[in-house]
Short mmCIF file of C-alpha atoms in Angstrom, two decimals:
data_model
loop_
_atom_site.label_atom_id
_atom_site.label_comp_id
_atom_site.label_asym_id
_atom_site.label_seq_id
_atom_site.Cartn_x
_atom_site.Cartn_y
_atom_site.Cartn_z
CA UNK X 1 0.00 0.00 0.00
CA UNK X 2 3.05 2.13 0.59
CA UNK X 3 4.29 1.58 -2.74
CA UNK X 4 0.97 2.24 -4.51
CA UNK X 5 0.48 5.69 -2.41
CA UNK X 6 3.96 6.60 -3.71
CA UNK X 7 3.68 5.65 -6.79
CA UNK X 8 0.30 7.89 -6.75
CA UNK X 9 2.27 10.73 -5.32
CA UNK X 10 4.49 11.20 -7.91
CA UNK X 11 1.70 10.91 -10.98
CA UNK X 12 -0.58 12.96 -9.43
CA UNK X 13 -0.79 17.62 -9.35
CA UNK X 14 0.02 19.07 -6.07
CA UNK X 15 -2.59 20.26 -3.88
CA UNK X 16 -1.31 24.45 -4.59
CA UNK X 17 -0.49 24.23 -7.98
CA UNK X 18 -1.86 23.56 -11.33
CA UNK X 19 1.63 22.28 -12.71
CA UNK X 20 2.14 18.83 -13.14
CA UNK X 21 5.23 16.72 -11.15
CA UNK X 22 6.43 15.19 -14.83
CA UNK X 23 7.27 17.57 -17.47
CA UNK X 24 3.68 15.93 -19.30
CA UNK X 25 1.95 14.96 -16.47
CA UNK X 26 -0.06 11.24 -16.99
CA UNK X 27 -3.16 12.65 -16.10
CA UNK X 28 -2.77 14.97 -19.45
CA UNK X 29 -5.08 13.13 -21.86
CA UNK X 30 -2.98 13.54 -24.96
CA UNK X 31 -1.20 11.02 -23.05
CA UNK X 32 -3.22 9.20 -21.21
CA UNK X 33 -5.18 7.85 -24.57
CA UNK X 34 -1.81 6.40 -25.83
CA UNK X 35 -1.22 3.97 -22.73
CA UNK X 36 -4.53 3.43 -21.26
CA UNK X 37 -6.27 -0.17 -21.25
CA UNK X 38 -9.64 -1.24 -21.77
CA UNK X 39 -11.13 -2.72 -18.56
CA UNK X 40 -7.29 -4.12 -17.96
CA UNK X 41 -7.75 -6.18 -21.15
CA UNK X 42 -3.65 -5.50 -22.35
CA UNK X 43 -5.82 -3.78 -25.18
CA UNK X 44 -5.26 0.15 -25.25
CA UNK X 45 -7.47 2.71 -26.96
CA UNK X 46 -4.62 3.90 -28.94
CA UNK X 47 -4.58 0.76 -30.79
CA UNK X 48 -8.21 0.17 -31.39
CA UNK X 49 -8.14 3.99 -32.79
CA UNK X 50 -5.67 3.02 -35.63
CA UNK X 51 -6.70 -0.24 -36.24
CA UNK X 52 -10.89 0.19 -37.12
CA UNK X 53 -9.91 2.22 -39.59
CA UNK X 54 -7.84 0.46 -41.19
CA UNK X 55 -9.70 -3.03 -40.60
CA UNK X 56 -12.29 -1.60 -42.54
CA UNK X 57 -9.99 -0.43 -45.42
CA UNK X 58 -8.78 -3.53 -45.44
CA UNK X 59 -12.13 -4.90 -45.78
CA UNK X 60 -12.99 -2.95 -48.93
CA UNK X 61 -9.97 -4.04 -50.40
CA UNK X 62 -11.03 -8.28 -50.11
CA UNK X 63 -14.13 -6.94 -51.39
CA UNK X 64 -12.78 -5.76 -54.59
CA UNK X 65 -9.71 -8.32 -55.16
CA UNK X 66 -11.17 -10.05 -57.70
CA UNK X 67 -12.26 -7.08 -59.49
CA UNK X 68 -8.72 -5.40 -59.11
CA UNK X 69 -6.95 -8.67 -59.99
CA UNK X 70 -8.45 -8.51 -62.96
CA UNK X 71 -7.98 -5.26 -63.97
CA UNK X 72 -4.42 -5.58 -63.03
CA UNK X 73 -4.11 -8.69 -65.40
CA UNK X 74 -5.44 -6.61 -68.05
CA UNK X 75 -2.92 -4.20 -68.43
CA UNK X 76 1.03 -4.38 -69.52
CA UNK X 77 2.05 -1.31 -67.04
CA UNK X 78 3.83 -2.52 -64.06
CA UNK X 79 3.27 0.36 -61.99
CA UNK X 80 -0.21 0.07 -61.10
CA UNK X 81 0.50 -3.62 -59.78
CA UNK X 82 3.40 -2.07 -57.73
CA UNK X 83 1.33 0.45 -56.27
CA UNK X 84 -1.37 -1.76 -55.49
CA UNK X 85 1.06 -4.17 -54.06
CA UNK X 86 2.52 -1.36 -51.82
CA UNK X 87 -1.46 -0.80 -50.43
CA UNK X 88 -1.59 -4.00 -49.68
CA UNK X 89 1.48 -4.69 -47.81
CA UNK X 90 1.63 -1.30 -45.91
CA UNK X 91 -2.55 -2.04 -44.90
CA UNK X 92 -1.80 -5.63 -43.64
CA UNK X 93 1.15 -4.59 -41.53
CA UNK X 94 -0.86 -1.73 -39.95
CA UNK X 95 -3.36 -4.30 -38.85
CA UNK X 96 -1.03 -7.15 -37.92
CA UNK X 97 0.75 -3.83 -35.75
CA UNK X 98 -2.24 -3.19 -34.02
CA UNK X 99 -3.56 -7.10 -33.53
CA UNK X 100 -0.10 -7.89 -32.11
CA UNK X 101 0.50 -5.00 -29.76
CA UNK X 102 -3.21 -5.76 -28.11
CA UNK X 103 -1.60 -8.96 -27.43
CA UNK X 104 1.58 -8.22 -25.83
CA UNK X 105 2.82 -6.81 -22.59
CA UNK X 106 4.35 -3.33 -23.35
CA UNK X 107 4.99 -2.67 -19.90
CA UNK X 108 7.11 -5.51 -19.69
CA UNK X 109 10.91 -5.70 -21.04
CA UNK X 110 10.46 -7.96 -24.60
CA UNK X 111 6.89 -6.86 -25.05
CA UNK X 112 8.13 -3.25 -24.75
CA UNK X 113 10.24 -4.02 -27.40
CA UNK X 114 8.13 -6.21 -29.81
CA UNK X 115 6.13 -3.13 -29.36
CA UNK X 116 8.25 -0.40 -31.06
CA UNK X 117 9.84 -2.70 -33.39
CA UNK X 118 6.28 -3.28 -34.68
CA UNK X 119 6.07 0.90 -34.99
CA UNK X 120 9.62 0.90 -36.82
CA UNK X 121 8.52 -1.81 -38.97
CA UNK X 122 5.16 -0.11 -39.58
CA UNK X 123 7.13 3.34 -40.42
CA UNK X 124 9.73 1.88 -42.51
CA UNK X 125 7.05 0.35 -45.17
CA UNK X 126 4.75 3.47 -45.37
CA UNK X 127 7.71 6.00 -45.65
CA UNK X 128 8.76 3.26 -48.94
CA UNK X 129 5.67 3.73 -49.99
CA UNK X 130 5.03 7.98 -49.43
CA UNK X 131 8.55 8.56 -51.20
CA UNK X 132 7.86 5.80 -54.08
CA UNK X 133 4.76 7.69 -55.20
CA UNK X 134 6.00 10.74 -55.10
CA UNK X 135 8.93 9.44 -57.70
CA UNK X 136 6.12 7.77 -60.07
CA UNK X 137 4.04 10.64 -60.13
CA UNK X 138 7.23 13.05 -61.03
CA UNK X 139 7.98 10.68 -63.47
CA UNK X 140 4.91 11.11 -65.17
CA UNK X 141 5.14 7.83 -66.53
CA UNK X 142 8.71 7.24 -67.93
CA UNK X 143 9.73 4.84 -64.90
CA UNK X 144 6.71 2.98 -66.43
CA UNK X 145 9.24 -0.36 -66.57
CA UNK X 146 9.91 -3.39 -64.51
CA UNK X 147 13.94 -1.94 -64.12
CA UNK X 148 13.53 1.53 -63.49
CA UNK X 149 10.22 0.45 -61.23
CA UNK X 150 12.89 -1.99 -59.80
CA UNK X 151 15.59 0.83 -59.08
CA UNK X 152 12.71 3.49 -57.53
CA UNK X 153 11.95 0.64 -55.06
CA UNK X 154 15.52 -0.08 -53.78
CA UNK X 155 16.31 3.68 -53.39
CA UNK X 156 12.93 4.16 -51.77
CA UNK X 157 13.76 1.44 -48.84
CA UNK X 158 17.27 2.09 -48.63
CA UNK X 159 16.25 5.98 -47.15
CA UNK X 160 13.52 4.57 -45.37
CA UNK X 161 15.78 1.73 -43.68
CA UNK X 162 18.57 4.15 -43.01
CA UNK X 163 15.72 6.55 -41.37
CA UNK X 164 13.95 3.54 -39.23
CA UNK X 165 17.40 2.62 -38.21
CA UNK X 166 18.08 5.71 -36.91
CA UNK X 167 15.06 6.01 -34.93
CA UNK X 168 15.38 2.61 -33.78
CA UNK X 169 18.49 3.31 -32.18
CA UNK X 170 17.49 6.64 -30.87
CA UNK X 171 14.24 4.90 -29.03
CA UNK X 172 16.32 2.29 -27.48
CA UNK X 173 19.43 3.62 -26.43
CA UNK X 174 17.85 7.49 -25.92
CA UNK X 175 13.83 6.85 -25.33
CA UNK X 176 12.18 10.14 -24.54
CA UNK X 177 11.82 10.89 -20.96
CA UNK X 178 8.05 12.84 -22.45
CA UNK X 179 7.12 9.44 -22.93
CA UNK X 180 8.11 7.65 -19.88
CA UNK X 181 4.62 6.42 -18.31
CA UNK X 182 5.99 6.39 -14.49
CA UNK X 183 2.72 4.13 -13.14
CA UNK X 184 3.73 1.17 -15.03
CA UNK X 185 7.63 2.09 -15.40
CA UNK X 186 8.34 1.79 -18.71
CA UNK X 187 8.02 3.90 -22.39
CA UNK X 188 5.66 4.79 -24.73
CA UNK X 189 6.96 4.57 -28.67
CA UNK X 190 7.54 7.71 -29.03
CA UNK X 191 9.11 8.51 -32.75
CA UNK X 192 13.14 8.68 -31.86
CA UNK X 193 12.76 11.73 -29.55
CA UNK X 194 11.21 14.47 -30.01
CA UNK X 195 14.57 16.83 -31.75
CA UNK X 196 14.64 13.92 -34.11
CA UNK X 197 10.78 14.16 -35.12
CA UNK X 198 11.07 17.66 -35.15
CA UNK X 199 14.03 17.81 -37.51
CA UNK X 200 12.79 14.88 -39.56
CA UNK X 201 9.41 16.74 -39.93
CA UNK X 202 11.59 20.22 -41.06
CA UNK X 203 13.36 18.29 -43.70
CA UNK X 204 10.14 16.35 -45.46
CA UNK X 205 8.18 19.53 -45.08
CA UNK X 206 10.59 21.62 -47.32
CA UNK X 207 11.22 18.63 -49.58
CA UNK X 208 7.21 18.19 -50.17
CA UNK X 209 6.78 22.27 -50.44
CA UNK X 210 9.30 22.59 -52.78
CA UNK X 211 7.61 19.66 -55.02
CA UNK X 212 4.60 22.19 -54.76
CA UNK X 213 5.58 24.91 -55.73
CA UNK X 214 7.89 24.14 -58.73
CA UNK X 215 4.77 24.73 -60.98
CA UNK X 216 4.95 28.40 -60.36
CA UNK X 217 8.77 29.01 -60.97
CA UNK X 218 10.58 28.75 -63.71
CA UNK X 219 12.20 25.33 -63.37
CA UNK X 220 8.37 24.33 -64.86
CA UNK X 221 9.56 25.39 -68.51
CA UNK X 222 12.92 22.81 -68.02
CA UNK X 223 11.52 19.86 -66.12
CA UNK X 224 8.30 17.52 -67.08
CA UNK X 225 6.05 17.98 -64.72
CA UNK X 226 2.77 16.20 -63.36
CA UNK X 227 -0.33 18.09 -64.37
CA UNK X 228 -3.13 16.10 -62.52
CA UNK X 229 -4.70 17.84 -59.96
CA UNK X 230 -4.52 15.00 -57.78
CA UNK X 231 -0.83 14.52 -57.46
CA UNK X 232 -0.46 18.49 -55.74
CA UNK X 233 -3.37 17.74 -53.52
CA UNK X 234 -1.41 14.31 -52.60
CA UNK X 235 1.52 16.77 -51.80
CA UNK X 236 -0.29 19.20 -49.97
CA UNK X 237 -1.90 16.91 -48.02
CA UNK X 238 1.48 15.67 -46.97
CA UNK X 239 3.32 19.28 -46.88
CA UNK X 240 0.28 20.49 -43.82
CA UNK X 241 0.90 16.94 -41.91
CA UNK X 242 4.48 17.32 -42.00
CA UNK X 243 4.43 20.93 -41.10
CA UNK X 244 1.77 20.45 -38.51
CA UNK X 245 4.01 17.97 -36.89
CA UNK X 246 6.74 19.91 -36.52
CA UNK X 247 5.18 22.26 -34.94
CA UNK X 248 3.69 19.89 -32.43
CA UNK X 249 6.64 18.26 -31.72
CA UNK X 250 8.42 21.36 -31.91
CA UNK X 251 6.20 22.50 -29.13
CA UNK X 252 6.71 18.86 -26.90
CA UNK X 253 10.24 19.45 -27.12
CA UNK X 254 9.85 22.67 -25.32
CA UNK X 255 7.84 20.23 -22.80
CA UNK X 256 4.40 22.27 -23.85
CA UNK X 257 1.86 19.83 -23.22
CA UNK X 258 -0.43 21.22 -26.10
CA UNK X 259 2.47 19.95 -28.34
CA UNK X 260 1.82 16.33 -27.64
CA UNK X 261 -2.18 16.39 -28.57
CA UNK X 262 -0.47 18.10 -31.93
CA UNK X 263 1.40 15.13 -32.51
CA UNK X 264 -1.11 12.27 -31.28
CA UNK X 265 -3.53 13.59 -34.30
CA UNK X 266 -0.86 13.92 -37.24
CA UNK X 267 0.61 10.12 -36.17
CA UNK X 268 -3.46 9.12 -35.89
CA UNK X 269 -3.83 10.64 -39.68
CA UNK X 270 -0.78 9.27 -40.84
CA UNK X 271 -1.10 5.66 -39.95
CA UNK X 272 -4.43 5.59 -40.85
CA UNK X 273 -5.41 7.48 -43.65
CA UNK X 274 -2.36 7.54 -45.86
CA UNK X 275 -2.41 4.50 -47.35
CA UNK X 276 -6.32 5.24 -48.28
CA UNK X 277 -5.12 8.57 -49.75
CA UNK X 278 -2.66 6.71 -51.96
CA UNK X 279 -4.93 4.05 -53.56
CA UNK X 280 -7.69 7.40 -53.52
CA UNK X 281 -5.10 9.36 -55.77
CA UNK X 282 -3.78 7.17 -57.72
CA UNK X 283 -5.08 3.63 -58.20
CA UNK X 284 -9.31 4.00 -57.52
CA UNK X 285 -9.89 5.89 -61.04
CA UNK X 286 -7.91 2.87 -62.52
CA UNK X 287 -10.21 0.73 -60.84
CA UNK X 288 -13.20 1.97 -60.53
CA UNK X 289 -13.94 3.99 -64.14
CA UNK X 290 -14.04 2.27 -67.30
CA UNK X 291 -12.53 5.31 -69.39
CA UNK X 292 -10.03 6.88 -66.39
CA UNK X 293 -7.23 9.25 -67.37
CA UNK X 294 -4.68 7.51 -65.35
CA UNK X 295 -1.50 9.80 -64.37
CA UNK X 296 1.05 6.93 -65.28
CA UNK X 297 -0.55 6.28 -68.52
CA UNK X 298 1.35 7.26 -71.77
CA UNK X 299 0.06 9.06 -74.26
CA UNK X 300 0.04 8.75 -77.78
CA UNK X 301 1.60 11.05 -79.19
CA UNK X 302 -0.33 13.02 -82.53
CA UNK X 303 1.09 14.95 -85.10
CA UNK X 304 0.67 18.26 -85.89
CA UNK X 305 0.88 17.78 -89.54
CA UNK X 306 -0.90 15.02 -90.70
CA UNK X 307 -1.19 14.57 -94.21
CA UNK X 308 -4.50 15.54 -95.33
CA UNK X 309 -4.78 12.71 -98.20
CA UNK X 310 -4.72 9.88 -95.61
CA UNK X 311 -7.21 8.71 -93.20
CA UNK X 312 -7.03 6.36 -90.32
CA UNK X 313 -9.52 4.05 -88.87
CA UNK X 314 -10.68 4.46 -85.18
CA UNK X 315 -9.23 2.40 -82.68
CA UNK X 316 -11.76 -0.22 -81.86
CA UNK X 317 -12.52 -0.86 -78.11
CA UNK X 318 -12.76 -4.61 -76.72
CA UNK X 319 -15.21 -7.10 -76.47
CA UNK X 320 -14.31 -7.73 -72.80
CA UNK X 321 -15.87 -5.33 -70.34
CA UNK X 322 -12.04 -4.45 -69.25
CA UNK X 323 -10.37 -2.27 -71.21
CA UNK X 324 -6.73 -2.49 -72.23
CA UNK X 325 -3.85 -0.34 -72.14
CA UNK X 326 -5.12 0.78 -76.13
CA UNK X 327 -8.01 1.59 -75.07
CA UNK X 328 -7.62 3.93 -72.60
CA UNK X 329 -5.26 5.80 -74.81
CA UNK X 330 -7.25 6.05 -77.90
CA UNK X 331 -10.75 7.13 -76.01
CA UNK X 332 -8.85 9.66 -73.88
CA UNK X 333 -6.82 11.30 -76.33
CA UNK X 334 -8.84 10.67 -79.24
CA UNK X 335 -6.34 9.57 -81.46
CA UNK X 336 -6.81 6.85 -84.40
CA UNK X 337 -4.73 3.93 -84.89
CA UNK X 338 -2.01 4.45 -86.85
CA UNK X 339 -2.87 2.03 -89.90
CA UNK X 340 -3.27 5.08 -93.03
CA UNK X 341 -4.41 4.18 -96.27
CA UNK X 342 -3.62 6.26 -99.28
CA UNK X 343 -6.45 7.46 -101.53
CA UNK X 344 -5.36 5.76 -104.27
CA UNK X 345 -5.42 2.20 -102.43
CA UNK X 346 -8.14 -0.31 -102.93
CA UNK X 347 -11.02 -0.35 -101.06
CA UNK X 348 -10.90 -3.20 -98.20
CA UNK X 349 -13.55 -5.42 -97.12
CA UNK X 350 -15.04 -4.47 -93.73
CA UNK X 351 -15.75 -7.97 -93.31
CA UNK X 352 -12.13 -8.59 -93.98
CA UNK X 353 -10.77 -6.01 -91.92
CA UNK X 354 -12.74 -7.28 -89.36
CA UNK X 355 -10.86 -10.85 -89.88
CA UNK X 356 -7.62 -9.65 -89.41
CA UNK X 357 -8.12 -8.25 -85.97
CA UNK X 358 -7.77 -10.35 -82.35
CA UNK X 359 -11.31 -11.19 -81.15
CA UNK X 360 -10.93 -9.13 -77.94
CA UNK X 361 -10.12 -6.31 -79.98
CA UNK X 362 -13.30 -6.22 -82.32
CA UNK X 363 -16.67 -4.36 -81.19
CA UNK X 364 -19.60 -4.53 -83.36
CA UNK X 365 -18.95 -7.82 -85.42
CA UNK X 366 -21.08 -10.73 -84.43
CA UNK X 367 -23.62 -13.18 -85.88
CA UNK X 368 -26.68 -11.21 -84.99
CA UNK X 369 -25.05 -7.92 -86.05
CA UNK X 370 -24.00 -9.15 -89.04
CA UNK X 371 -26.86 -7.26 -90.90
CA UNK X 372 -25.42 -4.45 -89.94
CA UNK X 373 -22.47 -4.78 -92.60
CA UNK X 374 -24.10 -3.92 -95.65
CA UNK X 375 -23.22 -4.91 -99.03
CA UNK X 376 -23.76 -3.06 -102.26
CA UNK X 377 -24.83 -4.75 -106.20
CA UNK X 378 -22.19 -6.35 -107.74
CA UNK X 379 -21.30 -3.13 -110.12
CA UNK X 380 -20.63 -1.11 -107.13
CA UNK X 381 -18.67 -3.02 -104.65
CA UNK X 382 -18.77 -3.22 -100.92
CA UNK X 383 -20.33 -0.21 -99.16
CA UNK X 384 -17.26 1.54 -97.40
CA UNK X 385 -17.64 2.66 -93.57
CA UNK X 386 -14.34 4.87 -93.53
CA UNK X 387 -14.38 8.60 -95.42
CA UNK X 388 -11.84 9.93 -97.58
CA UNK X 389 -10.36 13.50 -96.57
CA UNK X 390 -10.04 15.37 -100.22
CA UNK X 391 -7.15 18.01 -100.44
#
C-alpha cells in the first residue's frame, strides 16, 4: 500500500499548484489515450483507434480483389501492380501492428520491445511507400518499366531503412523521458525523440513544399512535370501533416503539453489514412472507371501535320468489359490507330478487316449484327464505312 500511495504521489498535481510533477503529467489526456487499457484487457485505446480504420480499409480491399486482380491482369504497365502491391502490404502490416501489440505486454521488457519494433517496422514500409509515389508521379510515366520500377523501389527502402534505423536506435538507447509512463515504469513509442521528429518533420516539409511549388517558378519550362490535380493535392496533403508535426513536436520538445495532442492527431492521420489517400489518388480511377485518365498512362503522341490525303480508322474498343492499355489511350486522347491508307489504295472489305483483328479487340462484329455490314450490287462493290479526306 506504501508503494501504490507513492507511486500515486508522484503521478498525481500538487494540492497548490496547477503544474504537473512530470514535465507531461499522466493525467494529461494527450497522453493518457496512448497507454490506457480497456477494462485491464492488455488492449489500449490507442490501438483500437488506428486499427478500425484500417480493418475496414482492409475490408474494402477483399471486397474488390477479384475485381482489381483482374484489372491488373489486363494491363502491360507494371506500376499500377506495384502500387497496389505497396497498399496491400503497408494495410496488412498496420493491422497485424495493431492485432499484435493488443496482445503483448508493453509494460514488460520484450513486449516493450516487440512493441516499437512493430512501430519501426510499420514506419519503414509506409515511408517506402510515401517517397515511391511521389517518384512515379514526377515521373509522369517514364519509370513505367519493370527496371527503373525496380531501381525506384531499392532507393525508396534504402532511405527509409537508413531513417527507421536511426530512430530505432534513438528509441532504445535514448527513449524520450516525455514518454516515460511512471505508473507502469516503462516507455511509450515515441518517434526517436522528439529533436529527431522535429528535424525529420523540417526536412520532409521543405522537400514536399518545394515539389509544390515548382509549378509556379521557372524550373516548370525545363523539367516535365505532373499536371493532374490530384498529385499536388497528394503533396499538400502531406506538406500540412508534415508541417503540422513539426510544430507539435516542436512544441513537446519545449515540454508544452499542447504539443503532444499536436502530434497524437498527425501520427493518428498518418497511420491511418495515408495508405487510403494513396490508392484514392492514384489507383481508384484505374479501378473503378471504365474510361479513367490515369497519371502513369502514356500518351500517344499526334502529329501536328498530318497529311490531309490519308485517313485512319478508329481504334476499336474490346469485347471484354475491361479495357486495355489501347483503349484507354485512344478514347482519352482521341487519337486513331495508326494504320493510313492512301487514296489511291483499294477499297478493303469491312468484313475482312474485321478478320484480321484479335477477337478481344473487335466491337460490333457478331452473328446477330451481321446485318449491320451492308453490301452493295455487284457493279458497285462493298459499301465503305471509312471517309476519304479530299485536299
Amino acid at each position: 500500500m506504501a508503494e501504490g500511495a507513492a507511486s500515486t504521489s508522484v503521478t498525481s498535481l500538487h494540492p497548490n499548484t496547477s503544474e504537473p510533477s512530470v514535465p507531461i503529467g499522466e493525467e494529461h489526456f494527450c497522453k493518457l489515450i496512448l497507454y490506457i487499457e480497456i477494462s485491464n484487457s492488455r488492449v489500449r485505446i490507442w490501438d483500437v483507434i488506428i486499427l478500425i480504420p484500417n480493418f475496414l480499409f482492409l475490408l474494402f480491399l477483399a471486397l474488390r480483389f477479384n475485381r482489381a486482380r483482374l484489372k491488373l491482369r489486363a494491363t502491360s504497365s507494371p506500376i499500377f501492380l506495384t502500387l497496389y502491391g505497396l497498399v496491400i502490404v503497408n494495410i496488412v502490416i498496420s493491422v497485424i501492428r495493431c492485432i499484435v501489440s493488443m496482445t503483448v505486454n508493453a509494460s514488460a521488457v520484450v513486449g516493450g520491445y516487440v512493441d516499437k519494433g512493430l512501430w519501426i517496422t510499420v514506419r519503414f514500409f509506409i515511408l517506402a511507400m510515401e517517397l515511391s509515389v511521389v517518384i512515379f508521379g514526377l515521373a509522369c510515366g517514364h519509370l513505367d518499366s519493370q527496371s527503373s520500377i525496380r531501381y525506384v523501389l531499392l532507393a525508396t527502402s534504402l532511405i527509409s531503412l537508413a531513417f527507421t534505423i536511426t530512430q530505432g536506435v534513438l528509441e532504445i538507447v535514448s527513449p524520450d523521458e516525455i514518454f516515460h509512463v511512471n505508473s507502469k515504469d516503462y516507455y511509450l513509442f515515441g518517434h526517436g525523440g522528439m529533436l529527431f521528429w522535429f528535424v525529420s518533420s523540417v526536412v520532409f516539409t521543405m522537400v514536399y513544399l518545394t515539389i509544390l511549388v515548382l509549378p509556379w517558378t521557372r524550373l516548370r519550362d525545363r523539367l516535365a512535370l505532373p499536371t493532374k490535380r490530384s498529385f499536388y493535392i497528394y503533396i499538400f496533403f502531406l506538406v500540412v501533416l508534415y508541417l503540422t508535426q513539426s510544430i507539435g513536436s516542436g512544441l513537446l520538445n519545449y515540454s508544452i503539453g499542447e504539443g503532444l495532442c499536436i502530434v497524437d492527431v498527425t501520427t493518428c492521420v498518418y497511420f491511418t489514412l495515408l495508405t487510403p489517400l494513396v490508392y484514392h489518388t492514384f489507383l481508384s480511377e484505374f479501378f473503378g472507371i471504365s474510361q479513367p485518365s490515369i497519371m502513369f498512362s502514356y500518351k500517344a503522341q499526334v502529329d501536328d501535320n498530318m497529311e490531309d490525303d490519308t485517313v485512319s480508322l478508329p481504334h476499336q474498343q474490346s469485347f471484354s468489359s475491361l479495357k486495355t492499355d489501347s483503349d484507354y489511350i485512344y478514347q482519352n486522347n482521341s487519337v486513331y490507330d495508326s494504320t493510313q491508307f492512301d487514296n489511291g489504295a483499294t477499297p478493303v472489305n469491312p468484313l475482312y478487316a474485321a478478320s484480321l483483328q484479335s477477337p478481344d479487340s473487335i466491337t460490333g462484329y457478331s452473328i446477330d449484327s451481321a446485318q449491320s455490314l451492308e453490301v452493295g450490287a455487284a457493279g458497285q462493290g462493298y459499301q465503305q464505312h471509312y471517309t476519304v479526306q479530299q485536299q
